[in-house]
Amino acid sequence: MTYRAGWIHFTNVAPILDSLHLPPGVTAITGVPTQMNAALLAGEVDIANISAVEFIRHADILEALPDFSVSVLGPVYSVNLFHTRPLEELRRIALTAQSAMSVALLEVLLRERGLSPVLERAEGEAEELLASGYDGVLRIGDSALREWYSVVGPLTPERTMTTLPGGGRGITVTDLADDWFRLTGHPFTFAVWAYRKDRPPPPELVQAMRVARRHGIGHLAEVAKRHASLLGLPERVVQHYLWNFRYHLEAPDRLGLEEFAAKAVPDHAPLCFGRGPGE
Ligand SMILES: C=C(O[C@@H]1C=C(C(=O)O)C=C[C@H]1O)C(=O)O
């Protein structure tokens, strides 16, 4: 029987997925996070990298690979709240319909500050939405990375990825993963590779993913070069963007994930992870 995979195809998974050779009998489709979340829960795919909050919400039926994640410690650069007033004064925030995890993170970060602006789903570029009456716009993925760079860039020999300003052209950019780090001191896990407990992936697929990740991280400069040209961004930006990710769901990432789960879905079932290599 065929085993069906669903991949969120954002650039941040390129170091894992670009050189993945699917074993015989495995097929794959791609989409944005909310599409993959829905496809997994509807049984249209058997495994997918999904928004970690959906894994937490459905921890009774889902399990995750124990050593795969899209996590960061500090800034992520591609999950951004673009805003024209201080956070405390925001009244109306547009949320991208592509995201579940970043929306849940924004809700936690607002709640921690005692803030309750109106949150609405609205699609479009940050600057357009800000011009149309929203004072905050949440964007994720490749377009959010591009929009961030267009607001805070360009890099120069003196202005590096870590010393770029926090805004420009009257827009402040709040990096939600960095805000989480400042709040908790933990990494933030955006995605895990989840599957229904009764449909675990064939070991050959997991092995192929581990091989592909080793290859991708080992050839990160090439991956970054290819994607910089696809994204229309400087190679230096994409290189930094990619080497900044934590792809192995290590102990600090799990601590961050557990802390997020306790804040966002306090009544969740225990999180289950499958067996790692050599376990
Ligand atoms: C870091 C990112 O993480 C993604 C964001 C997700 C979400 O907001 O639901 C889901 C999966 C992640 O791959 C990003 O989109 O830039």
mmCIF file of C-alpha atoms and ligand atoms in Angstrom:
data_model
loop_
_atom_site.group_PDB
_atom_site.id
_atom_site.type_symbol
_atom_site.label_atom_id
_atom_site.label_comp_id
_atom_site.label_asym_id
_atom_site.label_seq_id
_atom_site.Cartn_x
_atom_site.Cartn_y
_atom_site.Cartn_z
ATOM 1 C CA MET A 1 0.000 0.000 0.000
ATOM 2 C CA THR A 2 1.161 3.528 -0.720
ATOM 3 C CA TYR A 3 2.314 5.733 2.134
ATOM 4 C CA ARG A 4 1.449 9.400 1.530
ATOM 5 C CA ALA A 5 3.603 12.272 2.745
ATOM 6 C CA GLY A 6 2.700 15.965 2.842
ATOM 7 C CA TRP A 7 5.432 18.571 2.963
ATOM 8 C CA ILE A 8 5.172 22.250 3.816
ATOM 9 C CA HIS A 9 7.403 23.539 1.064
ATOM 10 C CA PHE A 10 8.798 26.684 2.710
ATOM 11 C CA THR A 11 12.502 27.413 2.217
ATOM 12 C CA ASN A 12 13.186 26.569 5.850
ATOM 13 C CA VAL A 13 12.706 22.858 5.130
ATOM 14 C CA ALA A 14 14.955 22.879 2.054
ATOM 15 C CA PRO A 15 17.934 21.467 4.014
ATOM 16 C CA ILE A 16 15.802 18.396 4.785
ATOM 17 C CA LEU A 17 13.614 18.015 1.725
ATOM 18 C CA ASP A 18 15.644 19.226 -1.254
ATOM 19 C CA SER A 19 17.754 16.109 -1.520
ATOM 20 C CA LEU A 20 15.204 13.630 -0.187
ATOM 21 C CA HIS A 21 14.821 10.492 -2.277
ATOM 22 C CA LEU A 22 11.452 8.965 -1.460
ATOM 23 C CA PRO A 23 11.648 5.208 -1.051
ATOM 24 C CA PRO A 24 9.455 3.069 -3.341
ATOM 25 C CA GLY A 25 5.800 3.148 -2.329
ATOM 26 C CA VAL A 26 5.929 6.657 -0.810
ATOM 27 C CA THR A 27 4.270 9.596 -2.563
ATOM 28 C CA ALA A 28 4.382 13.266 -1.601
ATOM 29 C CA ILE A 29 2.301 16.398 -2.011
ATOM 30 C CA THR A 30 3.153 19.919 -0.852
ATOM 31 C CA GLY A 31 1.275 22.886 0.571
ATOM 32 C CA VAL A 32 1.238 25.637 3.204
ATOM 33 C CA PRO A 33 1.025 24.746 6.925
ATOM 34 C CA THR A 34 -2.765 24.973 7.324
ATOM 35 C CA GLN A 35 -3.225 22.786 4.220
ATOM 36 C CA MET A 36 -0.868 20.135 5.585
ATOM 37 C CA ASN A 37 -2.471 20.288 9.044
ATOM 38 C CA ALA A 38 -5.883 19.681 7.460
ATOM 39 C CA ALA A 39 -4.613 16.969 5.104
ATOM 40 C CA LEU A 40 -3.072 14.998 7.960
ATOM 41 C CA LEU A 41 -6.133 15.285 10.180
ATOM 42 C CA ALA A 42 -8.447 14.319 7.291
ATOM 43 C CA GLY A 43 -6.320 11.241 6.551
ATOM 44 C CA GLU A 44 -5.399 12.537 3.075
ATOM 45 C CA VAL A 45 -1.718 12.164 3.949
ATOM 46 C CA ASP A 46 -0.087 9.795 6.425
ATOM 47 C CA ILE A 47 2.785 11.988 7.605
ATOM 48 C CA ALA A 48 3.431 15.723 7.327
ATOM 49 C CA ASN A 49 5.476 18.478 8.857
ATOM 50 C CA ILE A 50 2.636 20.327 10.517
ATOM 51 C CA SER A 51 2.146 23.313 12.806
ATOM 52 C CA ALA A 52 3.323 22.055 16.190
ATOM 53 C CA VAL A 53 0.174 23.408 17.872
ATOM 54 C CA GLU A 54 -1.984 21.019 15.814
ATOM 55 C CA PHE A 55 0.209 18.151 17.011
ATOM 56 C CA ILE A 56 -0.387 19.376 20.576
ATOM 57 C CA ARG A 57 -4.151 19.795 20.066
ATOM 58 C CA HIS A 58 -4.429 16.284 18.615
ATOM 59 C CA ALA A 59 -1.882 14.568 20.823
ATOM 60 C CA ASP A 60 -4.438 11.819 21.541
ATOM 61 C CA ILE A 61 -4.260 10.548 17.937
ATOM 62 C CA LEU A 62 -0.934 11.882 16.630
ATOM 63 C CA GLU A 63 2.671 10.954 17.281
ATOM 64 C CA ALA A 64 5.760 12.827 16.023
ATOM 65 C CA LEU A 65 9.180 11.797 14.815
ATOM 66 C CA PRO A 66 11.518 12.189 17.806
ATOM 67 C CA ASP A 67 14.372 13.892 15.966
ATOM 68 C CA PHE A 68 12.875 16.244 13.387
ATOM 69 C CA SER A 69 11.683 19.791 13.847
ATOM 70 C CA VAL A 70 11.746 23.312 12.526
ATOM 71 C CA SER A 71 12.905 25.147 15.652
ATOM 72 C CA VAL A 72 14.960 28.217 16.522
ATOM 73 C CA LEU A 73 16.540 29.744 19.607
ATOM 74 C CA GLY A 74 15.909 33.473 19.270
ATOM 75 C CA PRO A 75 14.952 35.156 16.002
ATOM 76 C CA VAL A 76 13.497 33.146 13.116
ATOM 77 C CA TYR A 77 13.260 36.048 10.583
ATOM 78 C CA SER A 78 10.208 34.575 8.831
ATOM 79 C CA VAL A 79 7.467 34.737 11.473
ATOM 80 C CA ASN A 80 6.869 38.424 11.871
ATOM 81 C CA LEU A 81 4.364 40.850 13.218
ATOM 82 C CA PHE A 82 4.640 44.021 11.138
ATOM 83 C CA HIS A 83 3.131 46.934 13.038
ATOM 84 C CA THR A 84 2.760 50.676 12.898
ATOM 85 C CA ARG A 85 2.111 51.342 16.615
ATOM 86 C CA PRO A 86 3.666 49.939 19.788
ATOM 87 C CA LEU A 87 2.375 46.426 20.643
ATOM 88 C CA GLU A 88 0.425 47.821 23.613
ATOM 89 C CA GLU A 89 -1.567 50.122 21.313
ATOM 90 C CA LEU A 90 -2.507 47.639 18.578
ATOM 91 C CA ARG A 91 -6.238 47.499 17.868
ATOM 92 C CA ARG A 92 -6.657 45.293 14.786
ATOM 93 C CA ILE A 93 -4.256 42.598 13.572
ATOM 94 C CA ALA A 94 -4.492 40.758 10.239
ATOM 95 C CA LEU A 95 -3.544 37.080 10.453
ATOM 96 C CA THR A 96 -2.368 34.970 7.547
ATOM 97 C CA ALA A 97 -4.624 31.982 6.849
ATOM 98 C CA GLN A 98 -1.509 29.897 6.121
ATOM 99 C CA SER A 99 -0.556 29.593 9.780
ATOM 100 C CA ALA A 100 -1.782 27.811 12.875
ATOM 101 C CA MET A 101 1.383 27.787 14.999
ATOM 102 C CA SER A 102 2.356 31.408 14.586
ATOM 103 C CA VAL A 103 -1.219 32.511 15.279
ATOM 104 C CA ALA A 104 -1.207 30.447 18.485
ATOM 105 C CA LEU A 105 2.180 31.923 19.429
ATOM 106 C CA LEU A 106 0.926 35.461 18.816
ATOM 107 C CA GLU A 107 -2.114 34.745 21.001
ATOM 108 C CA VAL A 108 0.136 33.525 23.826
ATOM 109 C CA LEU A 109 2.466 36.521 23.519
ATOM 110 C CA LEU A 110 -0.462 38.980 23.539
ATOM 111 C CA ARG A 111 -2.108 37.227 26.487
ATOM 112 C CA GLU A 112 1.135 37.295 28.475
ATOM 113 C CA ARG A 113 1.122 41.095 28.037
ATOM 114 C CA GLY A 114 -2.581 41.388 28.927
ATOM 115 C CA LEU A 115 -3.418 42.618 25.408
ATOM 116 C CA SER A 116 -6.516 41.713 23.401
ATOM 117 C CA PRO A 117 -6.601 43.405 19.985
ATOM 118 C CA VAL A 118 -9.081 42.189 17.363
ATOM 119 C CA LEU A 119 -7.554 39.326 15.341
ATOM 120 C CA GLU A 120 -8.894 38.771 11.825
ATOM 121 C CA ARG A 121 -7.932 36.488 8.957
ATOM 122 C CA ALA A 122 -6.826 38.618 5.998
ATOM 123 C CA GLU A 123 -4.470 37.748 3.183
ATOM 124 C CA GLY A 124 -2.108 40.179 1.467
ATOM 125 C CA GLU A 125 1.277 41.787 1.779
ATOM 126 C CA ALA A 126 2.108 43.443 5.073
ATOM 127 C CA GLU A 127 2.502 46.958 3.722
ATOM 128 C CA GLU A 128 -0.764 46.759 1.748
ATOM 129 C CA LEU A 129 -2.702 45.534 4.787
ATOM 130 C CA LEU A 130 -1.124 48.181 7.014
ATOM 131 C CA ALA A 131 -2.220 50.808 4.510
ATOM 132 C CA SER A 132 -5.773 49.416 4.502
ATOM 133 C CA GLY A 133 -6.592 49.953 8.174
ATOM 134 C CA TYR A 134 -4.808 47.205 10.097
ATOM 135 C CA ASP A 135 -2.176 48.350 12.590
ATOM 136 C CA GLY A 136 -0.572 44.910 12.807
ATOM 137 C CA VAL A 137 -0.057 42.116 10.270
ATOM 138 C CA LEU A 138 1.181 38.579 10.990
ATOM 139 C CA ARG A 139 3.058 36.969 8.108
ATOM 140 C CA ILE A 140 4.969 33.687 7.877
ATOM 141 C CA GLY A 141 7.231 31.760 5.549
ATOM 142 C CA ASP A 142 9.139 32.892 2.484
ATOM 143 C CA SER A 143 7.045 35.979 1.813
ATOM 144 C CA ALA A 144 7.483 37.103 5.442
ATOM 145 C CA LEU A 145 11.258 36.680 5.113
ATOM 146 C CA ARG A 146 11.251 38.773 1.940
ATOM 147 C CA GLU A 147 9.041 41.450 3.475
ATOM 148 C CA TRP A 148 11.210 41.573 6.607
ATOM 149 C CA TYR A 149 14.313 42.131 4.509
ATOM 150 C CA SER A 150 12.642 44.775 2.393
ATOM 151 C CA VAL A 151 11.716 46.696 5.575
ATOM 152 C CA VAL A 152 14.977 46.329 7.564
ATOM 153 C CA GLY A 153 17.613 45.702 4.856
ATOM 154 C CA PRO A 154 19.918 46.013 3.109
ATOM 155 C CA LEU A 155 22.891 44.196 4.625
ATOM 156 C CA THR A 156 26.162 46.084 4.320
ATOM 157 C CA PRO A 157 29.607 45.149 5.660
ATOM 158 C CA GLU A 158 28.688 47.078 8.829
ATOM 159 C CA ARG A 159 25.059 45.890 9.072
ATOM 160 C CA THR A 160 24.918 42.134 9.654
ATOM 161 C CA MET A 161 21.883 39.853 10.077
ATOM 162 C CA THR A 162 22.103 40.300 13.835
ATOM 163 C CA THR A 163 22.557 44.078 13.823
ATOM 164 C CA LEU A 164 19.910 45.046 11.276
ATOM 165 C CA PRO A 165 17.376 47.505 12.723
ATOM 166 C CA GLY A 166 14.039 46.335 14.117
ATOM 167 C CA GLY A 167 12.076 48.209 11.474
ATOM 168 C CA GLY A 168 12.034 50.885 8.798
ATOM 169 C CA ARG A 169 9.671 53.114 6.749
ATOM 170 C CA GLY A 170 7.457 53.609 9.825
ATOM 171 C CA ILE A 171 7.023 49.844 10.349
ATOM 172 C CA THR A 172 8.281 47.900 13.369
ATOM 173 C CA VAL A 173 8.948 44.188 12.888
ATOM 174 C CA THR A 174 8.490 41.954 15.934
ATOM 175 C CA ASP A 175 10.027 38.521 15.400
ATOM 176 C CA LEU A 176 7.707 36.213 17.340
ATOM 177 C CA ALA A 177 10.325 33.529 18.004
ATOM 178 C CA ASP A 178 12.667 36.140 19.440
ATOM 179 C CA ASP A 179 9.839 37.478 21.600
ATOM 180 C CA TRP A 180 9.205 33.908 22.841
ATOM 181 C CA PHE A 181 12.908 33.538 23.670
ATOM 182 C CA ARG A 182 12.887 36.800 25.630
ATOM 183 C CA LEU A 183 9.792 35.633 27.515
ATOM 184 C CA THR A 184 10.871 32.060 28.311
ATOM 185 C CA GLY A 185 14.564 31.568 27.474
ATOM 186 C CA HIS A 186 13.527 28.523 25.399
ATOM 187 C CA PRO A 187 13.774 27.646 21.719
ATOM 188 C CA PHE A 188 10.539 27.719 19.772
ATOM 189 C CA THR A 189 9.396 24.756 17.675
ATOM 190 C CA PHE A 190 7.222 25.758 14.727
ATOM 191 C CA ALA A 191 6.809 22.366 13.066
ATOM 192 C CA VAL A 192 7.166 18.676 13.868
ATOM 193 C CA TRP A 193 6.781 15.698 11.552
ATOM 194 C CA ALA A 194 3.577 14.057 12.745
ATOM 195 C CA TYR A 195 1.587 10.975 11.758
ATOM 196 C CA ARG A 196 -1.427 9.165 13.097
ATOM 197 C CA LYS A 197 -0.451 6.660 15.760
ATOM 198 C CA ASP A 198 -1.964 3.859 13.686
ATOM 199 C CA ARG A 199 -0.062 4.854 10.510
ATOM 200 C CA PRO A 200 3.646 5.205 11.476
ATOM 201 C CA PRO A 201 6.048 5.890 8.607
ATOM 202 C CA PRO A 202 8.029 3.045 7.067
ATOM 203 C CA PRO A 203 11.560 3.018 8.570
ATOM 204 C CA GLU A 204 13.012 3.477 5.056
ATOM 205 C CA LEU A 205 11.283 6.869 4.781
ATOM 206 C CA VAL A 206 12.599 8.089 8.129
ATOM 207 C CA GLN A 207 16.060 6.819 7.244
ATOM 208 C CA ALA A 208 15.903 8.610 3.872
ATOM 209 C CA MET A 209 14.888 11.828 5.671
ATOM 210 C CA ARG A 210 17.864 11.523 8.027
ATOM 211 C CA VAL A 211 20.229 10.965 5.092
ATOM 212 C CA ALA A 212 18.714 13.914 3.203
ATOM 213 C CA ARG A 213 19.062 16.210 6.228
ATOM 214 C CA ARG A 214 22.693 15.224 6.745
ATOM 215 C CA HIS A 215 23.343 15.979 3.100
ATOM 216 C CA GLY A 216 21.422 19.268 3.152
ATOM 217 C CA ILE A 217 23.103 20.603 6.270
ATOM 218 C CA GLY A 218 26.466 19.418 4.948
ATOM 219 C CA HIS A 219 25.883 21.375 1.743
ATOM 220 C CA LEU A 220 24.126 24.348 3.256
ATOM 221 C CA ALA A 221 25.959 26.941 1.156
ATOM 222 C CA GLU A 222 24.681 25.311 -2.037
ATOM 223 C CA VAL A 223 21.137 25.001 -0.689
ATOM 224 C CA ALA A 224 21.242 28.665 0.353
ATOM 225 C CA LYS A 225 22.616 29.776 -3.004
ATOM 226 C CA ARG A 226 19.857 27.975 -4.913
ATOM 227 C CA HIS A 227 17.111 29.336 -2.696
ATOM 228 C CA ALA A 228 18.538 32.855 -2.558
ATOM 229 C CA SER A 229 18.115 33.012 -6.286
ATOM 230 C CA LEU A 230 14.577 31.563 -6.098
ATOM 231 C CA LEU A 231 13.622 34.048 -3.371
ATOM 232 C CA GLY A 232 15.408 37.030 -4.892
ATOM 233 C CA LEU A 233 17.351 37.597 -1.666
ATOM 234 C CA PRO A 234 21.112 37.941 -1.049
ATOM 235 C CA GLU A 235 22.879 34.640 -0.475
ATOM 236 C CA ARG A 236 24.173 35.911 2.880
ATOM 237 C CA VAL A 237 20.619 36.407 4.128
ATOM 238 C CA VAL A 238 19.432 32.941 3.144
ATOM 239 C CA GLN A 239 22.578 31.280 4.468
ATOM 240 C CA HIS A 240 22.096 32.877 7.877
ATOM 241 C CA TYR A 241 18.373 32.164 7.771
ATOM 242 C CA LEU A 242 18.991 28.460 7.198
ATOM 243 C CA TRP A 243 21.919 27.808 9.512
ATOM 244 C CA ASN A 244 19.905 29.433 12.300
ATOM 245 C CA PHE A 245 17.342 26.580 12.332
ATOM 246 C CA ARG A 246 17.444 23.626 14.710
ATOM 247 C CA TYR A 247 16.278 20.612 12.749
ATOM 248 C CA HIS A 248 16.761 17.827 15.319
ATOM 249 C CA LEU A 249 14.130 18.400 18.035
ATOM 250 C CA GLU A 250 16.723 18.203 20.791
ATOM 251 C CA ALA A 251 16.078 18.383 24.543
ATOM 252 C CA PRO A 252 15.947 22.222 24.689
ATOM 253 C CA ASP A 253 13.455 22.258 21.799
ATOM 254 C CA ARG A 254 11.247 19.758 23.588
ATOM 255 C CA LEU A 255 11.356 21.860 26.758
ATOM 256 C CA GLY A 256 10.220 24.863 24.735
ATOM 257 C CA LEU A 257 7.507 22.810 23.063
ATOM 258 C CA GLU A 258 6.221 21.515 26.420
ATOM 259 C CA GLU A 259 6.207 25.033 27.841
ATOM 260 C CA PHE A 260 4.302 26.315 24.821
ATOM 261 C CA ALA A 261 1.847 23.417 25.045
ATOM 262 C CA ALA A 262 1.157 24.207 28.712
ATOM 263 C CA LYS A 263 0.442 27.857 27.891
ATOM 264 C CA ALA A 264 -1.519 27.381 24.650
ATOM 265 C CA VAL A 265 -3.423 24.112 25.174
ATOM 266 C CA PRO A 266 -3.391 23.513 28.941
ATOM 267 C CA ASP A 267 -5.622 20.421 28.750
ATOM 268 C CA HIS A 268 -3.639 18.630 26.016
ATOM 269 C CA ALA A 269 -2.970 14.886 26.059
ATOM 270 C CA PRO A 270 0.653 13.817 26.706
ATOM 271 C CA LEU A 271 2.876 14.434 23.672
ATOM 272 C CA CYS A 272 4.063 11.196 22.057
ATOM 273 C CA PHE A 273 7.249 10.755 20.060
ATOM 274 C CA GLY A 274 8.270 7.716 18.049
ATOM 275 C CA ARG A 275 11.517 5.852 18.306
ATOM 276 C CA GLY A 276 14.782 7.571 17.397
ATOM 277 C CA PRO A 277 17.682 5.982 15.501
ATOM 278 C CA GLY A 278 19.210 3.196 17.542
ATOM 279 C CA GLU A 279 16.449 3.215 20.183
HETATM 280 C C1 LIG B 1 9.330 29.190 10.637
HETATM 281 C C2 LIG B 1 8.207 28.989 10.013
HETATM 282 O O1 LIG B 1 7.472 27.966 10.456
HETATM 283 C C3 LIG B 1 6.323 27.400 9.873
HETATM 284 C C4 LIG B 1 5.147 27.994 10.503
HETATM 285 C C5 LIG B 1 4.003 27.279 10.747
HETATM 286 C C6 LIG B 1 2.751 27.928 11.266
HETATM 287 O O2 LIG B 1 2.789 29.128 11.538
HETATM 288 O O3 LIG B 1 1.728 27.240 11.424
HETATM 289 C C7 LIG B 1 4.004 25.890 10.498
HETATM 290 C C8 LIG B 1 5.105 25.245 10.111
HETATM 291 C C9 LIG B 1 6.422 25.907 10.088
HETATM 292 O O4 LIG B 1 7.249 25.349 9.132
HETATM 293 C C10 LIG B 1 7.781 29.887 8.922
HETATM 294 O O5 LIG B 1 6.711 29.743 8.378
HETATM 295 O O6 LIG B 1 8.522 30.787 8.546
#
